[in-house]
mmCIF file of C-alpha atoms in Angstrom:
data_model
loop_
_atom_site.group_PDB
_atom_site.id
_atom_site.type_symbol
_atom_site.label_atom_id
_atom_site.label_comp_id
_atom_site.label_asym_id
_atom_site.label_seq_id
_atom_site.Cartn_x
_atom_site.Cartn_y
_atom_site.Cartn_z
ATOM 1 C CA UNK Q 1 1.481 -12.831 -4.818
ATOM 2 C CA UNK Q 2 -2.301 -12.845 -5.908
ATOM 3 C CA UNK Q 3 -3.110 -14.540 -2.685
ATOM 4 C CA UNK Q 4 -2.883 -11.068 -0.458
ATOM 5 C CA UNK Q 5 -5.356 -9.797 -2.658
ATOM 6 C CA UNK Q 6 -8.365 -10.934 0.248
ATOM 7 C CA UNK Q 7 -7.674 -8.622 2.482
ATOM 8 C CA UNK Q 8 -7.401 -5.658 0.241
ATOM 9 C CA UNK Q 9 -10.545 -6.624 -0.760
ATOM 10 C CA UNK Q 10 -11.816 -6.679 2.386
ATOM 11 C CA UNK Q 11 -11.189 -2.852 2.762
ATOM 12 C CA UNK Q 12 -12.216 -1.916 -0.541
ATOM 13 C CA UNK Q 13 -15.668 -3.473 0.416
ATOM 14 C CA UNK Q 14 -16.200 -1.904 3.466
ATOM 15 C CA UNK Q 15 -15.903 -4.643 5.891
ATOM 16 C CA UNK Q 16 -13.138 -3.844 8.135
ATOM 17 C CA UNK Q 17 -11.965 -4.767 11.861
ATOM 18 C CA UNK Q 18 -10.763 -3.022 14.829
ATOM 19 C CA UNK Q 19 -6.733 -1.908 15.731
ATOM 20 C CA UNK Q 20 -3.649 -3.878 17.215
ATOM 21 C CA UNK Q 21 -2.654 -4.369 20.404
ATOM 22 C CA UNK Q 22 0.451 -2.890 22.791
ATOM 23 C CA UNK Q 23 2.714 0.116 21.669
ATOM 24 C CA UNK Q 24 2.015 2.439 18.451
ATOM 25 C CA UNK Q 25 -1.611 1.576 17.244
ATOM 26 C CA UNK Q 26 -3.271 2.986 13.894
ATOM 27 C CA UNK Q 27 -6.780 3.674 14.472
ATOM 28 C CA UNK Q 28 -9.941 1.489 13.452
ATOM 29 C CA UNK Q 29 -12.874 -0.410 13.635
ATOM 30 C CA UNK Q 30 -16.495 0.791 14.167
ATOM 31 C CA UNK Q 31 -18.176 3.946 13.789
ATOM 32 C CA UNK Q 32 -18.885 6.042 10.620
ATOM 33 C CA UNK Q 33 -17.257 5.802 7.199
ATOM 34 C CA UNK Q 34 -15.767 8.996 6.393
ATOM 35 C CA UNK Q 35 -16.113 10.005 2.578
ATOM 36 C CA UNK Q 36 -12.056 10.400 1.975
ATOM 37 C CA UNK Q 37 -12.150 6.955 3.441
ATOM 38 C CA UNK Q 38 -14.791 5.663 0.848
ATOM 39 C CA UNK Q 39 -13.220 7.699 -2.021
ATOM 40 C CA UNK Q 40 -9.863 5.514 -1.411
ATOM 41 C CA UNK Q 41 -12.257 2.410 -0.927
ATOM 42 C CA UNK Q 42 -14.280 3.170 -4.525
ATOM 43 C CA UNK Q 43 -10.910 4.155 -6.082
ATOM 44 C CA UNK Q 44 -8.974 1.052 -5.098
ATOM 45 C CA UNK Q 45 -11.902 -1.384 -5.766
ATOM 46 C CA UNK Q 46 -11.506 -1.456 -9.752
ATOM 47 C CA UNK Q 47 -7.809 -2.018 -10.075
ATOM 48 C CA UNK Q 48 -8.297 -4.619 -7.546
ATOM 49 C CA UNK Q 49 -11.029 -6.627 -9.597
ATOM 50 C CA UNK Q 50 -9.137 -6.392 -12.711
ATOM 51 C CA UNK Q 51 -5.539 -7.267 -10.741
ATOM 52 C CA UNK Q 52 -7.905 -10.758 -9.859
ATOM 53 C CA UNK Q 53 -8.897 -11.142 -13.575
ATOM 54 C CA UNK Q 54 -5.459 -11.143 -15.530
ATOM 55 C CA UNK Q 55 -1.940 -12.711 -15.430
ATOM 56 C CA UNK Q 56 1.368 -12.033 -13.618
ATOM 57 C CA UNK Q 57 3.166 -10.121 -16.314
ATOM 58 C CA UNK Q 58 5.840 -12.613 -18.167
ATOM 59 C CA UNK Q 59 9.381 -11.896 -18.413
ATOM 60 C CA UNK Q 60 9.041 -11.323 -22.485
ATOM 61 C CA UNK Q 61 6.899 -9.283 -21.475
ATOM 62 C CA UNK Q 62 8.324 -7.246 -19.159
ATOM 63 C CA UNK Q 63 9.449 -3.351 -19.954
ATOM 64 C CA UNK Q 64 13.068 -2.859 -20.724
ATOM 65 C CA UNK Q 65 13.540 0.704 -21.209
ATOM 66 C CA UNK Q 66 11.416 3.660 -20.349
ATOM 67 C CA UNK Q 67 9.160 4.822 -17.276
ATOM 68 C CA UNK Q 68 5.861 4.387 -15.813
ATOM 69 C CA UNK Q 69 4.061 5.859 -13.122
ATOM 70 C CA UNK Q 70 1.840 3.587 -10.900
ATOM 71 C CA UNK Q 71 -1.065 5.127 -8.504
ATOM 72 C CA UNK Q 72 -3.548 3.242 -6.440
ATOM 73 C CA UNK Q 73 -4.702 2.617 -3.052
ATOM 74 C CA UNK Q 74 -2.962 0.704 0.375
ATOM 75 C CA UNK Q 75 -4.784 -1.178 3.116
ATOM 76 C CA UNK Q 76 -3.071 -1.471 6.348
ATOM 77 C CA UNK Q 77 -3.739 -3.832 9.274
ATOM 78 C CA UNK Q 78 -7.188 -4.910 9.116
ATOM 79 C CA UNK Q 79 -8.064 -2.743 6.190
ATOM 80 C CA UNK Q 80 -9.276 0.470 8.368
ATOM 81 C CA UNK Q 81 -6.007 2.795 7.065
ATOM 82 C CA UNK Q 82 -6.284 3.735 3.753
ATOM 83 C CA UNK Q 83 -3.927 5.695 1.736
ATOM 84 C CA UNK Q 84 -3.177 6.528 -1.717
ATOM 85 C CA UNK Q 85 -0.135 4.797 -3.321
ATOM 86 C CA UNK Q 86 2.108 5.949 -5.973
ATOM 87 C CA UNK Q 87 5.412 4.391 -7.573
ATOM 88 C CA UNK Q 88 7.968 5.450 -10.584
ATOM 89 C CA UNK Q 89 9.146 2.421 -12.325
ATOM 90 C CA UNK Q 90 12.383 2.832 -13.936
ATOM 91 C CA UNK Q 91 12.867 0.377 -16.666
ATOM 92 C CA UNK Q 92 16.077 1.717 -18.075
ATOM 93 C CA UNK Q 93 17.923 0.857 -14.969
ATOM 94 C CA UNK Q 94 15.131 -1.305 -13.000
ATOM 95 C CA UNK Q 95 14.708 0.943 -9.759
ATOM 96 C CA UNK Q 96 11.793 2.031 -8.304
ATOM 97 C CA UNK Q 97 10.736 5.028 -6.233
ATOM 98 C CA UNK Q 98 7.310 5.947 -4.839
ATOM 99 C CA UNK Q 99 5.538 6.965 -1.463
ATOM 100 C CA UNK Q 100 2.553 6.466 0.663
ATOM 101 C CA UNK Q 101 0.297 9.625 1.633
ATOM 102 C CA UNK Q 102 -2.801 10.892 2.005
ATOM 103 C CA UNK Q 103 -3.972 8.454 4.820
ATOM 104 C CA UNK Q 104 -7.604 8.140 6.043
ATOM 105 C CA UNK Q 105 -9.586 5.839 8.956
ATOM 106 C CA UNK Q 106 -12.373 4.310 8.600
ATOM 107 C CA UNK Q 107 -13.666 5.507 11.815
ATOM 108 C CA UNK Q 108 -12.700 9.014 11.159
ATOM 109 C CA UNK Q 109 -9.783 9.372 13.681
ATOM 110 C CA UNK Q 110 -6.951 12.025 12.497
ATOM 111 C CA UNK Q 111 -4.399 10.150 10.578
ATOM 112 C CA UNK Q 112 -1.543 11.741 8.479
ATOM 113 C CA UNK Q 113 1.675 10.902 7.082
ATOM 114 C CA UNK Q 114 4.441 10.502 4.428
ATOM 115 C CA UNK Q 115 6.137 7.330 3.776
ATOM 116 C CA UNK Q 116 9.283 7.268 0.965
ATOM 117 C CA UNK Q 117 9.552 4.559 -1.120
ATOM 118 C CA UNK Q 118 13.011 3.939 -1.801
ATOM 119 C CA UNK Q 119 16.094 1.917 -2.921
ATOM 120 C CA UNK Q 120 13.969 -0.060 -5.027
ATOM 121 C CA UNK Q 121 14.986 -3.063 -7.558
ATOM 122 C CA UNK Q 122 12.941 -4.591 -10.064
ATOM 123 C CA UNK Q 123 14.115 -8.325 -10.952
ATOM 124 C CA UNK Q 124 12.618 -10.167 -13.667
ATOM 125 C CA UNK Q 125 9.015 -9.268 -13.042
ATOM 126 C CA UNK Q 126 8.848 -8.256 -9.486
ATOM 127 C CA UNK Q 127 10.395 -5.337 -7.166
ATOM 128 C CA UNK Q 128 11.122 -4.360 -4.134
ATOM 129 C CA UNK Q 129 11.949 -1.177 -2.069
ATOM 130 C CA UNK Q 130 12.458 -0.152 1.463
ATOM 131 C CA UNK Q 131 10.273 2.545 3.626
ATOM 132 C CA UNK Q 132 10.707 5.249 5.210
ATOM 133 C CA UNK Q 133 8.805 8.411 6.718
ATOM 134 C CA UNK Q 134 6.767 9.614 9.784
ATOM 135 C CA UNK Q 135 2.704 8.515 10.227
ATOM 136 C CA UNK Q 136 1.265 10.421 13.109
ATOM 137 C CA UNK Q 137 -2.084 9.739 14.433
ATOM 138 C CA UNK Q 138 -4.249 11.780 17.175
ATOM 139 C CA UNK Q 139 -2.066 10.683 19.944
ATOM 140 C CA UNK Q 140 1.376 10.585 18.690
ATOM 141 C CA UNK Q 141 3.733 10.189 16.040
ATOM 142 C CA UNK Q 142 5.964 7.088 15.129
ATOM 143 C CA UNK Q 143 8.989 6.809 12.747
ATOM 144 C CA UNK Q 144 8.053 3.758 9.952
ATOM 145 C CA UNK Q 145 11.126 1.583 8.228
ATOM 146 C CA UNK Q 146 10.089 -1.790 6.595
ATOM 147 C CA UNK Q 147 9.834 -2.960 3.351
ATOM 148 C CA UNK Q 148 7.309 -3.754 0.316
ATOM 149 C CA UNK Q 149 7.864 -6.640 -2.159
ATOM 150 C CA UNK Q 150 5.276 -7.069 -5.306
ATOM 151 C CA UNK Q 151 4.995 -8.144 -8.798
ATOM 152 C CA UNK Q 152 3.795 -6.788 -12.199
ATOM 153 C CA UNK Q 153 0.647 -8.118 -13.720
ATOM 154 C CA UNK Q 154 -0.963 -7.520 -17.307
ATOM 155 C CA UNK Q 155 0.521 -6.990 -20.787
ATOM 156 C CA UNK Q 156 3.188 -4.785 -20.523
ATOM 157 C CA UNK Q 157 3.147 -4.665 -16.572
ATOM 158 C CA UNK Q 158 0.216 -2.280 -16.072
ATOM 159 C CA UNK Q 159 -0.717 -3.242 -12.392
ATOM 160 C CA UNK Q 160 1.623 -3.347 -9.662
ATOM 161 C CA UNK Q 161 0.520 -5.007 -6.147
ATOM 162 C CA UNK Q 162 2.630 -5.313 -3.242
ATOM 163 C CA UNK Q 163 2.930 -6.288 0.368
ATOM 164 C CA UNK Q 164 3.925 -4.293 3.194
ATOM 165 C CA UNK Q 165 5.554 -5.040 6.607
ATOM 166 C CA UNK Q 166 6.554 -1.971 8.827
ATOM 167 C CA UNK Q 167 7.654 -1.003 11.944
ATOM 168 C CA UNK Q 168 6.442 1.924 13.654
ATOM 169 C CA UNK Q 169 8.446 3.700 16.372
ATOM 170 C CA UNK Q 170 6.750 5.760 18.937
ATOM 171 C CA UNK Q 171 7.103 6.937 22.880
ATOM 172 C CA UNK Q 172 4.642 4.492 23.633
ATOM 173 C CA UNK Q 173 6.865 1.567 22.177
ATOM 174 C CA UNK Q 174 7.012 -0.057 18.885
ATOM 175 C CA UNK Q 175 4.536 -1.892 17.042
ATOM 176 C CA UNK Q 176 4.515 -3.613 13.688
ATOM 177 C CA UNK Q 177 1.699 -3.505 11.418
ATOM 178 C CA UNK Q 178 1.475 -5.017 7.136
ATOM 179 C CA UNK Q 179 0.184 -3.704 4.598
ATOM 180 C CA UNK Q 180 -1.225 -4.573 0.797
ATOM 181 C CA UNK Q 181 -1.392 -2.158 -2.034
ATOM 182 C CA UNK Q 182 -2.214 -1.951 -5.606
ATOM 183 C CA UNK Q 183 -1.555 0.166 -8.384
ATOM 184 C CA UNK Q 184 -1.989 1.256 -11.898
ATOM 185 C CA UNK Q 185 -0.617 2.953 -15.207
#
């Protein structure tokens, strides 16, 4: 699942686009770059780079027991959301939890929100987990469902990354945006 890793890396650097179209649209594109923004950015950017530099994790070596908690950045749409990521692998009975929060524009519009992480599987050396929570911007609020599927890299699975397709529900309509994230031990 390496491939997504472009447009992550597009927001870590910087370099991002403007919103969607129709219905429930997260902000973006132009203006300023607000510090939390950049903090995400600069804090995403090294897990990223060393996510490009190793291997998918193998199944021998794969945790069978124990716990680990993940944290890291997401990228949504064209990379001008931001938010801090954070999962709880359980290796003793492969589930995973985690959430989304924390969520910051590139162009400075008010963005908030809190998205579960839940009813996650790991299978052999991959996961995935459904979502759920609220993300409500300067205009209005939307429920989110989807999902977010990703794999374990490194020796003993320290980086996660995943991909994320949501919907968002709102008065105005519903829109659907995706998502890339990655994480570490």
């Amino acid at each position: 699942m390496k491939f997504f890793a472009c447009g992550i890396a597009v927001s870590m650097l910087g370099a991002c686009g403007g919103g969607g179209g129709g219905g429930f649209a997260l902000p973006g594109g132009g203006g300023g770059t607000p510090g939390s923004y950049n903090a995400l950015a600069v804090r995403g950017a090294p897990i990223l780079q060393e996510l490009k530099n190793i291997e998918y994790t193998t199944n021998a070596q794969m945790p069978t027991d124990g716990t680990a908690t993940y944290r890291g950045v997401a990228a949504y749409g064209d990379g001008n959301v931001l938010s801090s990521a954070q999962l709880q692998a359980n290796f003793d009975n492969s589930t995973m939890t985690g959430r989304l929060h924390n969520f910051h524009a590139e162009d400075g519009t008010g963005v908030s929100g809190d998205i579960a992480i839940r009813n996650g599987e790991i299978r052999d050396t991959g996961y995935s987990a459904e979502l759920a929570g609220n993300i409500t911007t300067e205009s209005e609020r939307a429920i989110v469902s989807g999902t977010v599927n990703g794999d374990f890299s490194g020796r003993n699975a320290q980086i996660v990354d995943g991909v994320i397709a949501a919907q968002l529900q709102a008065p105005s309509g519903v829109d659907f945006i995706g998502g890339e994230m990655v994480l570490k031990r």
